[in-house]
Backbone as CSV, one residue per row, in Angstrom:
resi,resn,N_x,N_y,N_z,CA_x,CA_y,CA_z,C_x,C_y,C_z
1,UNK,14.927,77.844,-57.578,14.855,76.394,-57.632,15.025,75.931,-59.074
2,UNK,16.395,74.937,-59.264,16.346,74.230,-60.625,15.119,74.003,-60.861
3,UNK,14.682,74.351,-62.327,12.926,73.881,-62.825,13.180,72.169,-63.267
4,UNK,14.254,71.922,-64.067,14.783,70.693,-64.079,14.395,69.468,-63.372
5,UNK,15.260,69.752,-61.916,15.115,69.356,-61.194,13.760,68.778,-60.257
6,UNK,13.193,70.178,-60.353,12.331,69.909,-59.785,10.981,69.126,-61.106
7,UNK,11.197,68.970,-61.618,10.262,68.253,-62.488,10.733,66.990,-62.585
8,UNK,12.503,66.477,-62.151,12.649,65.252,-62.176,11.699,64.591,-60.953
9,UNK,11.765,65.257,-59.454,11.046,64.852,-58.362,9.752,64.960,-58.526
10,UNK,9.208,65.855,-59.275,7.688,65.588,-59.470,7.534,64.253,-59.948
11,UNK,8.337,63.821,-61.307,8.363,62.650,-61.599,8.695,61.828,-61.292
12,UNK,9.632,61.605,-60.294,9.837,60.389,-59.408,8.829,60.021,-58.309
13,UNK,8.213,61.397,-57.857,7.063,60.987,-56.980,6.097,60.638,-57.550
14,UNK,5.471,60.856,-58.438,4.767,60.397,-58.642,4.719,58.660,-59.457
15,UNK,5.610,58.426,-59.914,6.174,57.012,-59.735,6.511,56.159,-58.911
16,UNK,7.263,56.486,-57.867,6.749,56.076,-56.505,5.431,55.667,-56.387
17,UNK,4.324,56.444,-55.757,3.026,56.239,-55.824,2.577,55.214,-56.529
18,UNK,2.941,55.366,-57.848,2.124,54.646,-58.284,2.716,52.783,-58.377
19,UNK,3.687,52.917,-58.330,4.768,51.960,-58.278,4.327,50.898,-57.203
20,UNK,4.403,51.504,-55.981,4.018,51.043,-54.412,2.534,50.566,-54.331
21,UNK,1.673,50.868,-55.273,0.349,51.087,-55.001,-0.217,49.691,-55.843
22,UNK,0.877,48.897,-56.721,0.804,48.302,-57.925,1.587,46.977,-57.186
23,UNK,2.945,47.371,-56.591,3.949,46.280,-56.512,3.558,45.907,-54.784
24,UNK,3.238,44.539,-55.085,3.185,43.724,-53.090,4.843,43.775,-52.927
25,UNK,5.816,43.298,-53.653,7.018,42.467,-52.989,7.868,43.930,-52.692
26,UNK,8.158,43.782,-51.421,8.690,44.785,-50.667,10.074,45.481,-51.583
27,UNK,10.867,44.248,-51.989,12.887,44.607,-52.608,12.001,45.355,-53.495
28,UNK,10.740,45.641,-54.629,10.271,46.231,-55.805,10.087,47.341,-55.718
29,UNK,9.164,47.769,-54.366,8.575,48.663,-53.857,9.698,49.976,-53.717
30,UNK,8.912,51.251,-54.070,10.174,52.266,-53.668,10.308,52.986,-52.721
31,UNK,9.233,52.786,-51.847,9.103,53.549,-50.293,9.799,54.913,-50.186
32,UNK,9.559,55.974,-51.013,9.955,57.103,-50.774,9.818,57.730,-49.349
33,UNK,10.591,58.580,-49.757,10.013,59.748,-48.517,9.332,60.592,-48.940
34,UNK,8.569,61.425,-48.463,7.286,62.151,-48.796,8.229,63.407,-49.086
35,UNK,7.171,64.260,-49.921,7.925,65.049,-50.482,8.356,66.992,-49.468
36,UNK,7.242,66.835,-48.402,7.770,67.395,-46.783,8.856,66.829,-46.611
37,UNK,8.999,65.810,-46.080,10.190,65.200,-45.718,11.836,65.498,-46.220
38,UNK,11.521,65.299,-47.681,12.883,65.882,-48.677,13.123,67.928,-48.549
39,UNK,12.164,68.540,-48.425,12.402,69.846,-48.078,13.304,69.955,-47.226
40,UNK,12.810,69.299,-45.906,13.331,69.528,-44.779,14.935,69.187,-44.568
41,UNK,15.215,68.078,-45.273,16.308,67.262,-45.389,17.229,68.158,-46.400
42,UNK,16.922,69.046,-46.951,17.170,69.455,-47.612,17.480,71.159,-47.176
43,UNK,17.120,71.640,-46.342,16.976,72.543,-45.399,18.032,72.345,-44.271
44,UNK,17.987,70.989,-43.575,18.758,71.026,-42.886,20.432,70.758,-43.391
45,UNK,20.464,70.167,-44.607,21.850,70.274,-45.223,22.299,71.528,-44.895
46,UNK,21.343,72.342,-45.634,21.775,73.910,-45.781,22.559,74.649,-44.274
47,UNK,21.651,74.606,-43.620,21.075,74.628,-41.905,22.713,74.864,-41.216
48,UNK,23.784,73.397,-41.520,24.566,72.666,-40.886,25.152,72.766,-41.577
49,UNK,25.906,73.550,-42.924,26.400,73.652,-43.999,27.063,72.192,-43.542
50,UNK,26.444,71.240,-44.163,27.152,70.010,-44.237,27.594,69.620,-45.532
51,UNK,29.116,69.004,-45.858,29.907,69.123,-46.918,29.749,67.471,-47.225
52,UNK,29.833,66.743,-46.356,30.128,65.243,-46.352,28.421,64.158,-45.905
53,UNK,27.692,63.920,-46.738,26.491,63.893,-45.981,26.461,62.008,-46.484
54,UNK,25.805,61.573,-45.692,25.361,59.867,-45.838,24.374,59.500,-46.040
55,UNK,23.852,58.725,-47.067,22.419,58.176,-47.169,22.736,56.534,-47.235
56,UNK,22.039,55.843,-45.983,21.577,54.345,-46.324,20.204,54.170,-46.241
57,UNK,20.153,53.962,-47.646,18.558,53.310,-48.509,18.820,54.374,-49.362
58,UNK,19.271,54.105,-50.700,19.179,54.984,-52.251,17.637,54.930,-52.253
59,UNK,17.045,53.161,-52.996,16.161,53.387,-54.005,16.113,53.806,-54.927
60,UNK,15.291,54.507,-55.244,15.129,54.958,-56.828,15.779,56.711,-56.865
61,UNK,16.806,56.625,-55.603,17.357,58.137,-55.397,16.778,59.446,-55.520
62,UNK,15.209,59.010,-54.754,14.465,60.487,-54.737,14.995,61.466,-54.028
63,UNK,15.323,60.729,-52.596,15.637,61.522,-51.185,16.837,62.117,-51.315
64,UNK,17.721,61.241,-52.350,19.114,61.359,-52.964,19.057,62.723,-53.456
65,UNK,18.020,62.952,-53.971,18.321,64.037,-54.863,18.437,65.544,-54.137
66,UNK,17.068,65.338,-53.200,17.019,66.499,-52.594,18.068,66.522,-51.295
67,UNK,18.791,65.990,-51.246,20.294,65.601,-50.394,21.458,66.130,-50.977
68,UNK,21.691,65.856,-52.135,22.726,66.642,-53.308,22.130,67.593,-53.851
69,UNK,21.327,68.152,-54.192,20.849,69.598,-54.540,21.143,70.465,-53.326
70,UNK,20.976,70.193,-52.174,21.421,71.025,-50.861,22.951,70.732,-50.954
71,UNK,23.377,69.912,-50.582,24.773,69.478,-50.793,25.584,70.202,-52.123
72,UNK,25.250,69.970,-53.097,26.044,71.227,-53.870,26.294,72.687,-53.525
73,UNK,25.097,72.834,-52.970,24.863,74.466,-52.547,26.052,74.895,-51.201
74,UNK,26.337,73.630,-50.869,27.632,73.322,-49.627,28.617,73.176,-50.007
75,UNK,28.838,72.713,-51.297,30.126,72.484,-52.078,30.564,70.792,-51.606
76,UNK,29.156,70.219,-51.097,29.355,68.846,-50.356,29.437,67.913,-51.470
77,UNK,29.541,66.920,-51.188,29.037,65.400,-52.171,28.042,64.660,-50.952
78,UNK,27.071,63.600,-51.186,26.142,62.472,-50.875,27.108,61.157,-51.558
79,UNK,26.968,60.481,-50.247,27.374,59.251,-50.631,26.400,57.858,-50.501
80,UNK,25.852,57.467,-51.111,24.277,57.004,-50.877,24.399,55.583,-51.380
81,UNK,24.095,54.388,-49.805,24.198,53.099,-49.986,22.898,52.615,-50.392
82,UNK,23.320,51.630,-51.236,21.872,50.631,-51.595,22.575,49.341,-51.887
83,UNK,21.977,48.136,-51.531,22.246,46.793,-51.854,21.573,46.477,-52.769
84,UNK,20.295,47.022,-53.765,19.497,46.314,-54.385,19.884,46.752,-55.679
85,UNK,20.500,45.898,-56.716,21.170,46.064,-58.070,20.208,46.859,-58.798
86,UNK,19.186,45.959,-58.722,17.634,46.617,-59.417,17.527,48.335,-59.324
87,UNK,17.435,48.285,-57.923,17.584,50.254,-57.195,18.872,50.827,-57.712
88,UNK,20.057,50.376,-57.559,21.218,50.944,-57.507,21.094,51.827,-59.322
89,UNK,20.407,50.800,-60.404,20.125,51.428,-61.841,19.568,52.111,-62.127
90,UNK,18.139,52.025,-61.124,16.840,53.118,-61.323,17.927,54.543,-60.894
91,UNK,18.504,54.121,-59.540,18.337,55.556,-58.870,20.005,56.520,-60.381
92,UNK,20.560,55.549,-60.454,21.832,55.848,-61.644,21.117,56.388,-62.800
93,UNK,20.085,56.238,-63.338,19.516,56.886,-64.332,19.052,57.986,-64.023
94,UNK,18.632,58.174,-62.541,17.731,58.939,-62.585,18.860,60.037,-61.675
95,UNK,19.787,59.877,-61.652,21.266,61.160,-61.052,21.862,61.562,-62.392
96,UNK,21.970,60.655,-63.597,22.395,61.040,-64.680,21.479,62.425,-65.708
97,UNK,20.015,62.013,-65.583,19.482,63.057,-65.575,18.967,64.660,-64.949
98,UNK,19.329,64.081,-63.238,19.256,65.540,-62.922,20.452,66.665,-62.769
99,UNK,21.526,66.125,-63.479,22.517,67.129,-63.413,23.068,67.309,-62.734
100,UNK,23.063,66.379,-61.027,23.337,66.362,-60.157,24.723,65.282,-59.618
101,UNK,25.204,64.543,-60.784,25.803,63.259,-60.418,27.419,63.444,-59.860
102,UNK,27.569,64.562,-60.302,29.010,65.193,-59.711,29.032,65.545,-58.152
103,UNK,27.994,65.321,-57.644,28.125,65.385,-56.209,27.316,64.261,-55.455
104,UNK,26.961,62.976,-55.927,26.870,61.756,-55.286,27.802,61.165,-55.861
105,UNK,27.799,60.068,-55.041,29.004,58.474,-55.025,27.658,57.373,-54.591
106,UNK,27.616,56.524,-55.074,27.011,55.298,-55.144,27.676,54.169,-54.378
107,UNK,27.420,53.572,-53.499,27.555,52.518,-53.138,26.459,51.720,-53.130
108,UNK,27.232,49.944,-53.967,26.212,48.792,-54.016,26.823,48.091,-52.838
109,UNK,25.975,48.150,-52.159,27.150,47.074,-50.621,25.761,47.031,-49.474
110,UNK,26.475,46.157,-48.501,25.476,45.872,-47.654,26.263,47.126,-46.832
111,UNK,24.645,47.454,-46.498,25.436,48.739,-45.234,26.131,49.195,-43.861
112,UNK,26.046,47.635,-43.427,27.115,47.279,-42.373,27.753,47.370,-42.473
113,UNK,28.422,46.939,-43.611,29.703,46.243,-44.308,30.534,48.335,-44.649
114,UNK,29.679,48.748,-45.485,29.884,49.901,-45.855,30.634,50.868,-44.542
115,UNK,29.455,51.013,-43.746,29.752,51.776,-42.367,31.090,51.336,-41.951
116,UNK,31.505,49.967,-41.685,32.596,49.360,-41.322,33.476,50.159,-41.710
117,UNK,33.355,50.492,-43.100,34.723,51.137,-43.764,34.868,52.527,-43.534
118,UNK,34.283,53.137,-43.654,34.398,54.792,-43.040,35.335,55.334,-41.834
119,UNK,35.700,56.218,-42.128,36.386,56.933,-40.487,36.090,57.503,-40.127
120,UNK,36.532,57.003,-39.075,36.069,58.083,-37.441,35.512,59.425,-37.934
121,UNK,34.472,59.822,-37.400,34.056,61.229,-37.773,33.828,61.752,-39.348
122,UNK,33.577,60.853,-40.776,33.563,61.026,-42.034,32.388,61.988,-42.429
123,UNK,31.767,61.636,-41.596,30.330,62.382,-42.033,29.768,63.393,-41.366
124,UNK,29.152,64.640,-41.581,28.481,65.839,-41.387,26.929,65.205,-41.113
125,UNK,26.677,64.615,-41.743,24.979,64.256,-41.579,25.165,63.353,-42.614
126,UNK,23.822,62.331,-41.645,23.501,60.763,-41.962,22.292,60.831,-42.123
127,UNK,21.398,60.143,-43.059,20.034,60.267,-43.510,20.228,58.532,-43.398
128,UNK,19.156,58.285,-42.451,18.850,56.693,-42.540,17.581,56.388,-42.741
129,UNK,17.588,55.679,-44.092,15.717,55.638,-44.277,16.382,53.827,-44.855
130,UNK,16.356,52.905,-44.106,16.666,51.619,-44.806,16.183,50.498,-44.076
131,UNK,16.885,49.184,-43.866,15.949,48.001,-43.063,15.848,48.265,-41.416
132,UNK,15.327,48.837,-41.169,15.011,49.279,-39.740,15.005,48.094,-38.448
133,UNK,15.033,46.894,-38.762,15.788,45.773,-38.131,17.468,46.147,-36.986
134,UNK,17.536,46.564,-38.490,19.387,46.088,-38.531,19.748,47.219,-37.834
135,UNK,19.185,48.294,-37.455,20.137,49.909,-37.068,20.620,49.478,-36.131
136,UNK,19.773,48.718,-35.009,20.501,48.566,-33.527,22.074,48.056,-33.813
137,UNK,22.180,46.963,-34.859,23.363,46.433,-35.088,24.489,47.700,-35.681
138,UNK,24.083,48.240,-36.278,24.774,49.546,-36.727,25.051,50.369,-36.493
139,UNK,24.565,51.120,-34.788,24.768,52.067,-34.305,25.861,52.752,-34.054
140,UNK,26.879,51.418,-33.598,28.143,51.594,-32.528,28.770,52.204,-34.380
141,UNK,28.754,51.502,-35.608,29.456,52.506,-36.587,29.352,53.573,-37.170
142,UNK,27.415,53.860,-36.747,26.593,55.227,-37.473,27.271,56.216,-36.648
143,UNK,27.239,55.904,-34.845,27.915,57.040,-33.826,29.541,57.574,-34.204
144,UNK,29.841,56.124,-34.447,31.827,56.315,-34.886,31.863,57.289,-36.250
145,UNK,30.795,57.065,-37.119,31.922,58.175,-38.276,30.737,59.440,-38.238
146,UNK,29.838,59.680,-37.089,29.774,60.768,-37.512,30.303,61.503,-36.595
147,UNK,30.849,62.928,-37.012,31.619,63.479,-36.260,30.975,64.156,-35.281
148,UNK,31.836,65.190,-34.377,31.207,65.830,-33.569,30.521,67.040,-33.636
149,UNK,29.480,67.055,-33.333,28.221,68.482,-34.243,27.974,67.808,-35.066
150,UNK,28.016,66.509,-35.712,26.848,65.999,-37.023,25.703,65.539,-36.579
151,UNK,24.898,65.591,-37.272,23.266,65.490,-37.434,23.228,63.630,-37.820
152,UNK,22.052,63.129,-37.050,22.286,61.817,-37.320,20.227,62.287,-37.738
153,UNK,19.628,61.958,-39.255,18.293,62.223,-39.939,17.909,60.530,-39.334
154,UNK,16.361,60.370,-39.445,15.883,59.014,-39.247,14.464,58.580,-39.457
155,UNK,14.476,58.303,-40.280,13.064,58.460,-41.328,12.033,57.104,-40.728
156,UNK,10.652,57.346,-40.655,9.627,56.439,-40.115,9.631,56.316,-38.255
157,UNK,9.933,57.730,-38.550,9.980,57.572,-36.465,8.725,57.734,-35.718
158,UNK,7.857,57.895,-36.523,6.491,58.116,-36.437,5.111,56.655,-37.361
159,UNK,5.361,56.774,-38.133,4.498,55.802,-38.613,5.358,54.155,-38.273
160,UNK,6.466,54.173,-37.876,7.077,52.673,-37.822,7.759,52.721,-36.506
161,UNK,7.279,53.321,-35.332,7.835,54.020,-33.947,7.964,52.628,-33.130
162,UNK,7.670,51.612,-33.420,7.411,49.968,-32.119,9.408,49.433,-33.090
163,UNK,9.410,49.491,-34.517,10.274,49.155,-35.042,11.392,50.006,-34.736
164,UNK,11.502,51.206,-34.690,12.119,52.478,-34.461,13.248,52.360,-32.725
165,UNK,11.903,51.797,-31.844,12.554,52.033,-30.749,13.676,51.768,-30.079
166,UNK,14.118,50.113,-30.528,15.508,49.994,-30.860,16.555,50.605,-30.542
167,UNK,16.615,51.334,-31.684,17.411,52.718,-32.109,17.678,53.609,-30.832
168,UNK,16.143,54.519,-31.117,15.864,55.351,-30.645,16.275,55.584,-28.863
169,UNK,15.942,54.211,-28.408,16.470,53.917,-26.969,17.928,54.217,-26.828
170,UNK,18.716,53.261,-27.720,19.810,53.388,-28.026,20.536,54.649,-27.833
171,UNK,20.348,55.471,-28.631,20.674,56.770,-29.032,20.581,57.556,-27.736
172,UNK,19.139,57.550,-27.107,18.585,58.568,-25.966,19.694,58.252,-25.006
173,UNK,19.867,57.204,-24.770,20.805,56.520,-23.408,22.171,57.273,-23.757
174,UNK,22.734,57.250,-24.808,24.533,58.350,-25.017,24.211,59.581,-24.745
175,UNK,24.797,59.847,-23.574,25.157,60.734,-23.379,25.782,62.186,-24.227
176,UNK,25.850,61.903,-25.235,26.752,62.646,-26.418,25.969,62.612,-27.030
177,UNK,24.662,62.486,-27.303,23.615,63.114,-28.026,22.361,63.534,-27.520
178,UNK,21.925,64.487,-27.847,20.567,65.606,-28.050,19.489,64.898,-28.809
179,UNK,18.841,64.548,-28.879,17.644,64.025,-29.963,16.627,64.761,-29.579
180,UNK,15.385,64.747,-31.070,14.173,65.242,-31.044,13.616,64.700,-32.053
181,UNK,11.972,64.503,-31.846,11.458,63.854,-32.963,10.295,64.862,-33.695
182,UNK,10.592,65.065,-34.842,10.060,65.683,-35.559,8.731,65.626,-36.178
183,UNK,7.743,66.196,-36.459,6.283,64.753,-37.135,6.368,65.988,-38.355
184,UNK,7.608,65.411,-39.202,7.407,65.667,-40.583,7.158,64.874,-41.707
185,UNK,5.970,64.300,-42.575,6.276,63.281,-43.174,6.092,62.168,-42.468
186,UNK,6.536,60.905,-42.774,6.504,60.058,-41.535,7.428,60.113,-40.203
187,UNK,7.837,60.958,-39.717,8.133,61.339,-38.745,10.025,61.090,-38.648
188,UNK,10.605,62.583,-38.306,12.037,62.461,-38.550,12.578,62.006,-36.807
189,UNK,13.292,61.124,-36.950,14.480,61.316,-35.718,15.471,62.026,-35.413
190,UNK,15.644,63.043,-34.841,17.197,63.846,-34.959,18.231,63.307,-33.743
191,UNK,18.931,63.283,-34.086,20.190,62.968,-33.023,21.275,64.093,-33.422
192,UNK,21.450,64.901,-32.938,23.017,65.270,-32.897,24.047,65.272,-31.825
193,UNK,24.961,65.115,-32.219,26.202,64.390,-31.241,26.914,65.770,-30.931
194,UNK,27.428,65.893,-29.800,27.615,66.813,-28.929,29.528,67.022,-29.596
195,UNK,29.941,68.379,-29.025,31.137,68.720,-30.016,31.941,68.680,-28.365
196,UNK,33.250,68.483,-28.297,33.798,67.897,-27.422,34.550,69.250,-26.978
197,UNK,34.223,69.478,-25.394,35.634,71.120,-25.232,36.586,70.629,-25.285
């Protein structure tokens, strides 16, 4: 394990924490993922040798990190949306320091808008940790670019499960996907989409 590295995530978590614990207004707040959570995500890159992987919700690019540290090891890149200018700098400083920036791409965009643009089947695995509102609206483009055998990740399926269900209904009802819910962290969603004979 990069020592580097891993001392950047010590330090981002623990900024987080303390960050969240300090700041009420939600856009401020950095709502990580727990640091179980990033193992796993990080595991399953490996898992699925996934080359092409998606993150909507950067932040302060904790989850980012442990997404492209697996992802290099794939010879992949992370392509990781955030709308919040504020986030989009934190998390840019904080890829410039872990040595890692040659295998993310940054997008500042709304993530509808983003998904829109992608093709059919672009992605290996999707990590969605973002406004949990909006997925239902997003589905029909999260299903379109990921391909067949990709991993669809889904963060708060457990502590935010009434907000979640949405989705989750969504998903169960296609036929072309497998799901399981994980209680890692605040609890993962898995979907993977079935590979076509």
């Amino acid at each position: 394990m990069d020592a580097s590295i891993e001392s950047l995530l010590a330090e981002l978590e623990q900024f987080g924490k303390t960050n969240d614990k300090s700041v009420g207004e939600r856009p401020r707040r950095m709502l990580n993922i727990t640091r179980d959570t990033g193992a796993f995500l990080a595991v399953l890159v490996r898992a699925t040798a996934a080359r092409r992987v998606l993150e909507i919700g950067t932040s302060n690019g904790y989850s980012t990190l442990w997404l492209a540290r697996a992802a290099r090891s794939t010879g992949g890149t992370v392509t990781t949306v955030e709308l919040s200018g504020f986030k989009v700098d934190l998390a840019a400083r904080n890829f410039a320091r872990s040595g890692l920036a040659a295998h993310i791409v940054q997008l500042q965009e709304d993530a509808g808008r983003a998904l829109s643009r992608q093709g059919d089947g672009a992605f290996d695995l999707i990590f969605l940790d973002s406004e949990r509102p909006e997925y239902p609206g997003w589905w029909p483009d999260i299903r379109r670019v990921l391909r067949p055998g990709g991993l669809l990740v889904v963060d708060n399926a457990t502590s935010h499960a009434q907000e979640m269900a949405p989705l989750v209904d969504l998903v169960k009802a296609d036929a072309e996907f497998a799901t399981s819910l994980v209680p890692v962290g605040n609890g993962e969603f898995l979907a993977v989409r079935a590979v076509q004979p």
